[in-house]
Amino acid sequence: MAKVTIDGLEMEVPDGTSILNAARMVGGDIVPPAMCYYSKLKGSGGKCRTCLVKVSQGSAKDPRPMPKLVPSCSTTVQDGMVVENITSLDVLEARKGVVEFLLINHPLDCPVCDQAGECDLQNLGYKHGLAKTRYEEERRTFEKADIGDNIKLHMNRCILCYRCTYVADQLTDCRSHGVINRGDHAEISTYISKAIDNDFSGNMIDVCPVGALTDKTFRFSSRVWFTKPMDAHRDCKKCSGKVVLWEKGNEVLRVTGRKDKYGELEEFICNECRFEKKNTSDWVIEGPRHIDKHSVISQNHYELLNNIKVDIVKYQKQVAERVNKG
Amino acid sequence: MARKILLEHLNVPGIETLEVFRKMGGYQAVEKVLKTMSPDDVTEEVKKSGLRGRGGAGFPAGMKWSFIDKKSEKPRYLVCNADESEPGTFKDRYLMEKIPHSLIEGMIVSSYALGAKTSYIYIRGEYFYVLRILEKAIAEAYEAGFLGKNILGTDYSLDLHVQIGAGAYICGEETALLESLEGKRGNPRMKPPFPAISGLYASPTVVNNVETIAAVPHIVNMTGDEYAKIGVGRSTGTKLISASGHINKPGVYEIEMGLPVEEFIYSDEYCGGIKNGKRLKALIAGGSSVPILPEHLITKTANGDARLMTYESLSDGGFVSGTMLGSGGFIVMDETTCIVRNTWTLARFYHHESCGQCSPCREGTGWMEKVLHRIENGHGKMSDVDLLVDIAKKIEGNTICPLGDAAAWPIASAIRHFREEFEYHVKYPEKVKDPKHFFYAPFVSEKMNASIA
């Protein structure tokens, strides 16, 4: 066990935990944002640099501070480490810089982006970004690429977190896409123009922190905050079958995996569940999915509406009893 | 004449062949090491010599070797970084081209010290003809029994391979080099773990520059203590400097550490002064990624001491008034140079070479290049200069590998020392329309004129 202090909060965590995961164990404001790290994907993290923190004391043995800001997702805690996240101005300044870098070439097409409302970059931008851009040049664009029937790749929005390549490496039997070119022309691509098609490829959509990979079957059907998320499950031979249905009326518009409060999937689901089972009758509905109250999705109060549903049968029985007595 | 070690026999005809190289004392170190010394003895000698990495960072080589994980059961590797791509640096190419056996001898001795059974030379893709020279030399060494099984009848065996890169600057960063050597995309790895623990094929690995490795046999031959006597303080030995720019005699020079910068620029033995009798304006002392120095800080440090060609003296004053020895790419600029244009050229290079893995470098290098392009072509605003400083500050130190720093430092330092020139470009856009704007009439500081009047 290692004793570590993050933003003045002391905690004890198992050895080998990363600073980010240590902070997540406590939760709240001290958790650094993460755009590329994904706890369920091995090797992810360290790329986006939004989770940079300051280590003001390396460890109890070697109390020297670390010379540079370190990525909290890939730096393991040491016993006696003191970490500053939101209490350090350097960190906030650097984070602001990183968010600006991520946004300068981002198309900012949120009004037409299916990810809007559940986009990590949007949240990050609202929290740390500037209201005005200092970037005057034309934004970078890529040629449109078709990567198959189910997944829409919109490369202009990509922040190159590499999560989708890890998904393909670690969940599917064959990775057919990757990063080609370098620098700010690096892009996710299937070389040359292949379709991504295998049973678990749909998880790329869920792990994508931005709207670069979206569900073609859901494309432009509704804004996410007009839909109501319902936990549901079914017997699936390939995966756990535990999903969230995004419904509008009685129509299932979209099926996704269940995400925790850090936007990570609890369990990966298969493409059959995701793309093919679009009828309520395919699913056993468990009840409304709780979405954080700060999310725009909660603003349509689907949970409350569900709670005040009147149980007519119960009332009828009560009335009948009263009549019988009377 | 100053003492030469690496390039001592440069002008001997046929030095690229094994026969002549041996006649000049080559491969003596291999015999000495394999027959009379233990691997730890060699490491100890290198430690004593104070040899520092010649690739740019200047990390003590002996210390780097001692970090290698000896408890691991995995094979150990020595990788020679011959991916010399820093603009302004061409010393490794020269050494490998002229005296290829000095590198091979160094590889054998160093591999023995590290206990490596397989070693690699990772050479830059553009050096294709040097690859041929090296391959020929390696074949000769195999034939003479210096490589292969049971070298010189001892039980030490070593295989040496040359791998050619595909022309990416980033593959000169040691972990990106290892990725590329493994056949993957050349993206730098996260550190820790350092290569000494988990490098090539997740095995303990040491990555050294060509010049560092080539110096090792000489250290073994003359002993580490003797080598440490050359040079000043913690900068020991000799260093190859690739001199280029507006000087009379550009080329590769071997200098003893501690040579005054002034002597190096103006002495006929070295650069031979500024071309056409022009005035010196600026200096990039150690390859394009180090901070640029203005005239008044080149020959003297901020304290007024003479600036010497050592790791310490060049970095005297930190980034405010100093620079770094880096890889020894010595670029001299005279008064006709436009610093903005020069900075833009460098920014363009880093923009092109950024690997695109982490966001500050991927987005920031392109942004800086565009802003500099705007300023240089007379479309800039005053606020752009501060914007550049701010972007550079936000890249520096926040990236995975040093490429982000390398892109930010030259720009930040150019603005620090030559801010007035950037402002001139903004103020007088019509005067900078001609790309050769300072060629006929060098830039003159208005502040200076005002103070004289």
PDB file of N, CA and C in Angstrom, chain A residues 43 45-49 52 68-69 71 74 93-94 96-98 100-102 104-105 134-138 140 158-160 162 179-186, chain B residues 167-169 185 187 190 192 351-360 362-364 366-367 370-371 374 381 384 387 390-391 393-395 397-401 405:
ATOM      1  N   GLY A  43      -2.397  -0.336 -22.343  1.00  0.00           N
ATOM      2  CA  GLY A  43      -1.493   0.471 -23.166  1.00  0.00           C
ATOM      3  C   GLY A  43      -2.028   1.839 -23.504  1.00  0.00           C
ATOM      4  N   GLY A  45      -3.431   5.692 -22.932  1.00  0.00           N
ATOM      5  CA  GLY A  45      -3.059   6.781 -22.038  1.00  0.00           C
ATOM      6  C   GLY A  45      -1.734   7.431 -22.381  1.00  0.00           C
ATOM      7  N   GLY A  46      -1.556   8.613 -21.804  1.00  0.00           N
ATOM      8  CA  GLY A  46      -0.302   9.339 -21.985  1.00  0.00           C
ATOM      9  C   GLY A  46      -0.245  10.223 -23.205  1.00  0.00           C
ATOM     10  N   LYS A  47      -1.269  10.174 -24.049  1.00  0.00           N
ATOM     11  CA  LYS A  47      -1.164  10.867 -25.327  1.00  0.00           C
ATOM     12  C   LYS A  47      -1.829  12.234 -25.348  1.00  0.00           C
ATOM     13  N   CYS A  48      -2.993  12.341 -24.702  1.00  0.00           N
ATOM     14  CA  CYS A  48      -3.729  13.588 -24.854  1.00  0.00           C
ATOM     15  C   CYS A  48      -3.168  14.697 -23.978  1.00  0.00           C
ATOM     16  N   ARG A  49      -2.545  14.365 -22.890  1.00  0.00           N
ATOM     17  CA  ARG A  49      -1.912  15.296 -21.952  1.00  0.00           C
ATOM     18  C   ARG A  49      -2.909  16.175 -21.203  1.00  0.00           C
ATOM     19  N   LEU A  52      -2.417  15.908 -17.113  1.00  0.00           N
ATOM     20  CA  LEU A  52      -1.149  16.309 -16.496  1.00  0.00           C
ATOM     21  C   LEU A  52      -1.367  16.800 -15.065  1.00  0.00           C
ATOM     22  N   LYS A  68       9.001  17.936 -14.363  1.00  0.00           N
ATOM     23  CA  LYS A  68       7.974  18.342 -15.320  1.00  0.00           C
ATOM     24  C   LYS A  68       6.611  17.869 -14.817  1.00  0.00           C
ATOM     25  N   LEU A  69       5.569  18.424 -15.417  1.00  0.00           N
ATOM     26  CA  LEU A  69       4.240  17.891 -15.137  1.00  0.00           C
ATOM     27  C   LEU A  69       4.191  16.473 -15.702  1.00  0.00           C
ATOM     28  N   PRO A  71       1.920  12.888 -16.770  1.00  0.00           N
ATOM     29  CA  PRO A  71       0.580  12.387 -17.077  1.00  0.00           C
ATOM     30  C   PRO A  71       0.116  11.475 -15.943  1.00  0.00           C
ATOM     31  N   SER A  74      -0.461   7.537 -16.488  1.00  0.00           N
ATOM     32  CA  SER A  74       0.571   6.529 -16.665  1.00  0.00           C
ATOM     33  C   SER A  74       1.708   6.685 -15.663  1.00  0.00           C
ATOM     34  N   GLU A  93      -3.064  25.816 -16.008  1.00  0.00           N
ATOM     35  CA  GLU A  93      -2.584  26.546 -17.182  1.00  0.00           C
ATOM     36  C   GLU A  93      -2.234  25.569 -18.308  1.00  0.00           C
ATOM     37  N   ALA A  94      -1.503  24.510 -17.935  1.00  0.00           N
ATOM     38  CA  ALA A  94      -1.114  23.525 -18.948  1.00  0.00           C
ATOM     39  C   ALA A  94      -2.348  22.849 -19.532  1.00  0.00           C
ATOM     40  N   LYS A  96      -5.328  24.061 -19.734  1.00  0.00           N
ATOM     41  CA  LYS A  96      -5.981  25.025 -20.617  1.00  0.00           C
ATOM     42  C   LYS A  96      -5.301  25.022 -21.987  1.00  0.00           C
ATOM     43  N   GLY A  97      -3.981  24.954 -21.942  1.00  0.00           N
ATOM     44  CA  GLY A  97      -3.223  24.903 -23.188  1.00  0.00           C
ATOM     45  C   GLY A  97      -3.555  23.677 -23.999  1.00  0.00           C
ATOM     46  N   VAL A  98      -3.612  22.529 -23.331  1.00  0.00           N
ATOM     47  CA  VAL A  98      -3.891  21.283 -24.042  1.00  0.00           C
ATOM     48  C   VAL A  98      -5.284  21.328 -24.660  1.00  0.00           C
ATOM     49  N   GLU A 100      -6.883  23.907 -25.573  1.00  0.00           N
ATOM     50  CA  GLU A 100      -6.830  24.808 -26.723  1.00  0.00           C
ATOM     51  C   GLU A 100      -6.231  24.081 -27.931  1.00  0.00           C
ATOM     52  N   PHE A 101      -5.156  23.331 -27.685  1.00  0.00           N
ATOM     53  CA  PHE A 101      -4.538  22.578 -28.788  1.00  0.00           C
ATOM     54  C   PHE A 101      -5.520  21.573 -29.392  1.00  0.00           C
ATOM     55  N   LEU A 102      -6.285  20.923 -28.523  1.00  0.00           N
ATOM     56  CA  LEU A 102      -7.228  19.935 -29.032  1.00  0.00           C
ATOM     57  C   LEU A 102      -8.329  20.594 -29.859  1.00  0.00           C
ATOM     58  N   ILE A 104      -8.095  23.658 -31.587  1.00  0.00           N
ATOM     59  CA  ILE A 104      -7.795  24.565 -32.709  1.00  0.00           C
ATOM     60  C   ILE A 104      -8.144  23.949 -34.057  1.00  0.00           C
ATOM     61  N   ASN A 105      -7.964  22.654 -34.184  1.00  0.00           N
ATOM     62  CA  ASN A 105      -8.295  22.048 -35.467  1.00  0.00           C
ATOM     63  C   ASN A 105      -9.581  21.232 -35.425  1.00  0.00           C
ATOM     64  N   ARG A 134      -7.946  31.657 -30.562  1.00  0.00           N
ATOM     65  CA  ARG A 134      -6.828  32.498 -30.990  1.00  0.00           C
ATOM     66  C   ARG A 134      -6.266  31.993 -32.309  1.00  0.00           C
ATOM     67  N   TYR A 135      -6.921  30.986 -32.841  1.00  0.00           N
ATOM     68  CA  TYR A 135      -6.427  30.338 -34.057  1.00  0.00           C
ATOM     69  C   TYR A 135      -7.112  30.958 -35.255  1.00  0.00           C
ATOM     70  N   GLU A 136      -6.352  31.590 -36.117  1.00  0.00           N
ATOM     71  CA  GLU A 136      -6.966  32.326 -37.223  1.00  0.00           C
ATOM     72  C   GLU A 136      -6.931  31.560 -38.528  1.00  0.00           C
ATOM     73  N   GLU A 137      -6.103  30.555 -38.575  1.00  0.00           N
ATOM     74  CA  GLU A 137      -5.909  29.858 -39.842  1.00  0.00           C
ATOM     75  C   GLU A 137      -7.095  28.940 -40.134  1.00  0.00           C
ATOM     76  N   GLU A 138      -7.055  28.427 -41.345  1.00  0.00           N
ATOM     77  CA  GLU A 138      -8.094  27.487 -41.719  1.00  0.00           C
ATOM     78  C   GLU A 138      -7.892  26.186 -40.943  1.00  0.00           C
ATOM     79  N   ARG A 140      -7.807  22.246 -40.118  1.00  0.00           N
ATOM     80  CA  ARG A 140      -7.374  21.092 -40.901  1.00  0.00           C
ATOM     81  C   ARG A 140      -8.576  20.221 -41.271  1.00  0.00           C
ATOM     82  N   CYS A 158     -11.481  13.995 -34.926  1.00  0.00           N
ATOM     83  CA  CYS A 158     -10.665  13.051 -34.155  1.00  0.00           C
ATOM     84  C   CYS A 158      -9.585  13.781 -33.351  1.00  0.00           C
ATOM     85  N   ILE A 159      -9.326  13.314 -32.141  1.00  0.00           N
ATOM     86  CA  ILE A 159      -8.235  13.885 -31.356  1.00  0.00           C
ATOM     87  C   ILE A 159      -7.090  12.891 -31.204  1.00  0.00           C
ATOM     88  N   LEU A 160      -7.099  11.842 -31.977  1.00  0.00           N
ATOM     89  CA  LEU A 160      -6.042  10.831 -31.985  1.00  0.00           C
ATOM     90  C   LEU A 160      -5.709  10.283 -30.597  1.00  0.00           C
ATOM     91  N   TYR A 162      -6.124   7.183 -29.911  1.00  0.00           N
ATOM     92  CA  TYR A 162      -5.696   5.808 -30.207  1.00  0.00           C
ATOM     93  C   TYR A 162      -6.570   4.757 -29.529  1.00  0.00           C
ATOM     94  N   VAL A 179      -3.303   4.173 -37.473  1.00  0.00           N
ATOM     95  CA  VAL A 179      -2.977   5.572 -37.706  1.00  0.00           C
ATOM     96  C   VAL A 179      -1.968   5.641 -38.836  1.00  0.00           C
ATOM     97  N   ILE A 180      -2.283   6.386 -39.855  1.00  0.00           N
ATOM     98  CA  ILE A 180      -1.311   6.589 -40.922  1.00  0.00           C
ATOM     99  C   ILE A 180      -0.903   8.049 -40.960  1.00  0.00           C
ATOM    100  N   ASN A 181       0.190   8.318 -41.626  1.00  0.00           N
ATOM    101  CA  ASN A 181       0.793   9.652 -41.696  1.00  0.00           C
ATOM    102  C   ASN A 181       1.232  10.113 -40.312  1.00  0.00           C
ATOM    103  N   ARG A 182       1.831  11.290 -40.269  1.00  0.00           N
ATOM    104  CA  ARG A 182       2.333  11.742 -38.975  1.00  0.00           C
ATOM    105  C   ARG A 182       2.014  13.202 -38.753  1.00  0.00           C
ATOM    106  N   GLY A 183       2.341  13.660 -37.555  1.00  0.00           N
ATOM    107  CA  GLY A 183       2.116  15.054 -37.207  1.00  0.00           C
ATOM    108  C   GLY A 183       0.646  15.385 -37.238  1.00  0.00           C
ATOM    109  N   ASP A 184       0.333  16.611 -37.642  1.00  0.00           N
ATOM    110  CA  ASP A 184      -1.089  16.973 -37.622  1.00  0.00           C
ATOM    111  C   ASP A 184      -1.821  16.425 -38.842  1.00  0.00           C
ATOM    112  N   HIS A 185      -1.146  15.628 -39.643  1.00  0.00           N
ATOM    113  CA  HIS A 185      -1.856  14.959 -40.718  1.00  0.00           C
ATOM    114  C   HIS A 185      -2.089  13.490 -40.407  1.00  0.00           C
ATOM    115  N   ALA A 186      -1.731  13.087 -39.217  1.00  0.00           N
ATOM    116  CA  ALA A 186      -1.971  11.704 -38.824  1.00  0.00           C
ATOM    117  C   ALA A 186      -3.471  11.466 -38.823  1.00  0.00           C
TER     118      ALA A 186
ATOM    119  N   GLY B 167      13.422   7.416 -42.689  1.00  0.00           N
ATOM    120  CA  GLY B 167      13.525   8.846 -42.893  1.00  0.00           C
ATOM    121  C   GLY B 167      12.673   9.706 -41.986  1.00  0.00           C
ATOM    122  N   ALA B 168      12.431   9.265 -40.763  1.00  0.00           N
ATOM    123  CA  ALA B 168      11.677  10.097 -39.829  1.00  0.00           C
ATOM    124  C   ALA B 168      12.620  10.632 -38.756  1.00  0.00           C
ATOM    125  N   TYR B 169      12.561  11.930 -38.554  1.00  0.00           N
ATOM    126  CA  TYR B 169      13.398  12.572 -37.532  1.00  0.00           C
ATOM    127  C   TYR B 169      13.101  11.998 -36.153  1.00  0.00           C
ATOM    128  N   ARG B 185       5.292   1.462 -35.876  1.00  0.00           N
ATOM    129  CA  ARG B 185       5.258   2.889 -36.166  1.00  0.00           C
ATOM    130  C   ARG B 185       6.167   3.609 -35.168  1.00  0.00           C
ATOM    131  N   ASN B 187       6.604   5.767 -32.927  1.00  0.00           N
ATOM    132  CA  ASN B 187       6.087   6.686 -31.919  1.00  0.00           C
ATOM    133  C   ASN B 187       6.905   6.532 -30.646  1.00  0.00           C
ATOM    134  N   MET B 190       6.263   5.885 -23.669  1.00  0.00           N
ATOM    135  CA  MET B 190       6.172   6.571 -22.390  1.00  0.00           C
ATOM    136  C   MET B 190       7.324   6.112 -21.512  1.00  0.00           C
ATOM    137  N   PRO B 192       8.822   6.329 -17.408  1.00  0.00           N
ATOM    138  CA  PRO B 192       9.352   4.989 -17.407  1.00  0.00           C
ATOM    139  C   PRO B 192       8.363   3.971 -17.983  1.00  0.00           C
ATOM    140  N   HIS B 351       7.200  20.926 -37.520  1.00  0.00           N
ATOM    141  CA  HIS B 351       5.811  20.643 -37.875  1.00  0.00           C
ATOM    142  C   HIS B 351       5.743  19.384 -38.746  1.00  0.00           C
ATOM    143  N   HIS B 352       6.678  19.314 -39.666  1.00  0.00           N
ATOM    144  CA  HIS B 352       6.695  18.184 -40.586  1.00  0.00           C
ATOM    145  C   HIS B 352       7.079  16.896 -39.879  1.00  0.00           C
ATOM    146  N   GLU B 353       7.903  17.002 -38.848  1.00  0.00           N
ATOM    147  CA  GLU B 353       8.459  15.801 -38.239  1.00  0.00           C
ATOM    148  C   GLU B 353       7.749  15.350 -36.966  1.00  0.00           C
ATOM    149  N   SER B 354       6.822  16.152 -36.467  1.00  0.00           N
ATOM    150  CA  SER B 354       6.094  15.738 -35.264  1.00  0.00           C
ATOM    151  C   SER B 354       5.374  14.420 -35.555  1.00  0.00           C
ATOM    152  N   CYS B 355       5.405  13.502 -34.600  1.00  0.00           N
ATOM    153  CA  CYS B 355       4.828  12.192 -34.892  1.00  0.00           C
ATOM    154  C   CYS B 355       3.312  12.207 -34.776  1.00  0.00           C
ATOM    155  N   GLY B 356       2.775  13.170 -34.043  1.00  0.00           N
ATOM    156  CA  GLY B 356       1.328  13.279 -33.941  1.00  0.00           C
ATOM    157  C   GLY B 356       0.731  12.436 -32.843  1.00  0.00           C
ATOM    158  N   GLN B 357       1.556  11.976 -31.938  1.00  0.00           N
ATOM    159  CA  GLN B 357       1.015  11.126 -30.886  1.00  0.00           C
ATOM    160  C   GLN B 357       0.384  11.951 -29.764  1.00  0.00           C
ATOM    161  N   CYS B 358       1.076  12.939 -29.272  1.00  0.00           N
ATOM    162  CA  CYS B 358       0.488  13.710 -28.176  1.00  0.00           C
ATOM    163  C   CYS B 358       0.072  15.106 -28.644  1.00  0.00           C
ATOM    164  N   SER B 359      -0.999  15.586 -28.062  1.00  0.00           N
ATOM    165  CA  SER B 359      -1.669  16.758 -28.626  1.00  0.00           C
ATOM    166  C   SER B 359      -0.851  18.048 -28.645  1.00  0.00           C
ATOM    167  N   PRO B 360      -0.115  18.419 -27.583  1.00  0.00           N
ATOM    168  CA  PRO B 360       0.543  19.733 -27.657  1.00  0.00           C
ATOM    169  C   PRO B 360       1.480  19.855 -28.847  1.00  0.00           C
ATOM    170  N   ARG B 362       1.563  17.863 -31.629  1.00  0.00           N
ATOM    171  CA  ARG B 362       0.880  17.661 -32.908  1.00  0.00           C
ATOM    172  C   ARG B 362       0.219  18.945 -33.385  1.00  0.00           C
ATOM    173  N   GLU B 363      -0.525  19.594 -32.490  1.00  0.00           N
ATOM    174  CA  GLU B 363      -1.266  20.786 -32.886  1.00  0.00           C
ATOM    175  C   GLU B 363      -0.401  22.038 -32.800  1.00  0.00           C
ATOM    176  N   GLY B 364       0.448  22.072 -31.767  1.00  0.00           N
ATOM    177  CA  GLY B 364       1.216  23.292 -31.511  1.00  0.00           C
ATOM    178  C   GLY B 364       2.259  23.589 -32.570  1.00  0.00           C
ATOM    179  N   GLY B 366       2.271  22.865 -35.719  1.00  0.00           N
ATOM    180  CA  GLY B 366       1.632  23.375 -36.927  1.00  0.00           C
ATOM    181  C   GLY B 366       1.172  24.806 -36.733  1.00  0.00           C
ATOM    182  N   TRP B 367       0.648  25.072 -35.568  1.00  0.00           N
ATOM    183  CA  TRP B 367       0.150  26.415 -35.266  1.00  0.00           C
ATOM    184  C   TRP B 367       1.299  27.424 -35.298  1.00  0.00           C
ATOM    185  N   LYS B 370       2.399  28.205 -38.763  1.00  0.00           N
ATOM    186  CA  LYS B 370       1.488  29.079 -39.507  1.00  0.00           C
ATOM    187  C   LYS B 370       1.616  30.527 -39.053  1.00  0.00           C
ATOM    188  N   VAL B 371       1.760  30.716 -37.746  1.00  0.00           N
ATOM    189  CA  VAL B 371       1.877  32.088 -37.246  1.00  0.00           C
ATOM    190  C   VAL B 371       3.182  32.710 -37.734  1.00  0.00           C
ATOM    191  N   ARG B 374       3.003  33.719 -41.254  1.00  0.00           N
ATOM    192  CA  ARG B 374       2.251  34.959 -41.371  1.00  0.00           C
ATOM    193  C   ARG B 374       3.153  36.160 -41.078  1.00  0.00           C
ATOM    194  N   LYS B 381       0.406  40.268 -36.818  1.00  0.00           N
ATOM    195  CA  LYS B 381      -0.071  41.307 -35.910  1.00  0.00           C
ATOM    196  C   LYS B 381       0.905  41.356 -34.739  1.00  0.00           C
ATOM    197  N   ASP B 384       0.667  38.513 -32.357  1.00  0.00           N
ATOM    198  CA  ASP B 384       1.164  37.209 -32.778  1.00  0.00           C
ATOM    199  C   ASP B 384       2.477  36.828 -32.090  1.00  0.00           C
ATOM    200  N   LEU B 387       1.650  35.571 -28.851  1.00  0.00           N
ATOM    201  CA  LEU B 387       0.955  34.305 -29.043  1.00  0.00           C
ATOM    202  C   LEU B 387       1.973  33.176 -29.208  1.00  0.00           C
ATOM    203  N   ASP B 390       3.494  32.209 -26.010  1.00  0.00           N
ATOM    204  CA  ASP B 390       2.538  31.459 -25.200  1.00  0.00           C
ATOM    205  C   ASP B 390       2.388  30.021 -25.701  1.00  0.00           C
ATOM    206  N   ILE B 391       2.319  29.844 -27.016  1.00  0.00           N
ATOM    207  CA  ILE B 391       2.199  28.480 -27.547  1.00  0.00           C
ATOM    208  C   ILE B 391       3.433  27.676 -27.163  1.00  0.00           C
ATOM    209  N   LYS B 393       5.404  28.061 -24.732  1.00  0.00           N
ATOM    210  CA  LYS B 393       5.400  27.762 -23.300  1.00  0.00           C
ATOM    211  C   LYS B 393       4.478  26.583 -22.997  1.00  0.00           C
ATOM    212  N   LYS B 394       3.388  26.491 -23.739  1.00  0.00           N
ATOM    213  CA  LYS B 394       2.423  25.436 -23.446  1.00  0.00           C
ATOM    214  C   LYS B 394       2.826  24.099 -24.044  1.00  0.00           C
ATOM    215  N   ILE B 395       3.711  24.107 -25.011  1.00  0.00           N
ATOM    216  CA  ILE B 395       4.207  22.840 -25.541  1.00  0.00           C
ATOM    217  C   ILE B 395       5.337  22.322 -24.657  1.00  0.00           C
ATOM    218  N   GLY B 397       7.760  20.925 -22.227  1.00  0.00           N
ATOM    219  CA  GLY B 397       7.657  20.142 -20.998  1.00  0.00           C
ATOM    220  C   GLY B 397       6.371  19.359 -20.872  1.00  0.00           C
ATOM    221  N   ASN B 398       5.406  19.578 -21.783  1.00  0.00           N
ATOM    222  CA  ASN B 398       4.127  18.888 -21.635  1.00  0.00           C
ATOM    223  C   ASN B 398       3.966  17.728 -22.614  1.00  0.00           C
ATOM    224  N   THR B 399       5.049  17.358 -23.282  1.00  0.00           N
ATOM    225  CA  THR B 399       4.923  16.324 -24.298  1.00  0.00           C
ATOM    226  C   THR B 399       5.587  15.027 -23.839  1.00  0.00           C
ATOM    227  N   ILE B 400       5.341  13.966 -24.603  1.00  0.00           N
ATOM    228  CA  ILE B 400       5.903  12.665 -24.245  1.00  0.00           C
ATOM    229  C   ILE B 400       7.416  12.665 -24.433  1.00  0.00           C
ATOM    230  N   CYS B 401       7.848  13.156 -25.578  1.00  0.00           N
ATOM    231  CA  CYS B 401       9.273  13.083 -25.902  1.00  0.00           C
ATOM    232  C   CYS B 401       9.836  14.490 -26.058  1.00  0.00           C
ATOM    233  N   ASP B 405       9.825  19.983 -26.872  1.00  0.00           N
ATOM    234  CA  ASP B 405      10.769  20.980 -26.345  1.00  0.00           C
ATOM    235  C   ASP B 405      11.638  21.521 -27.466  1.00  0.00           C
TER     236      ASP B 405
END
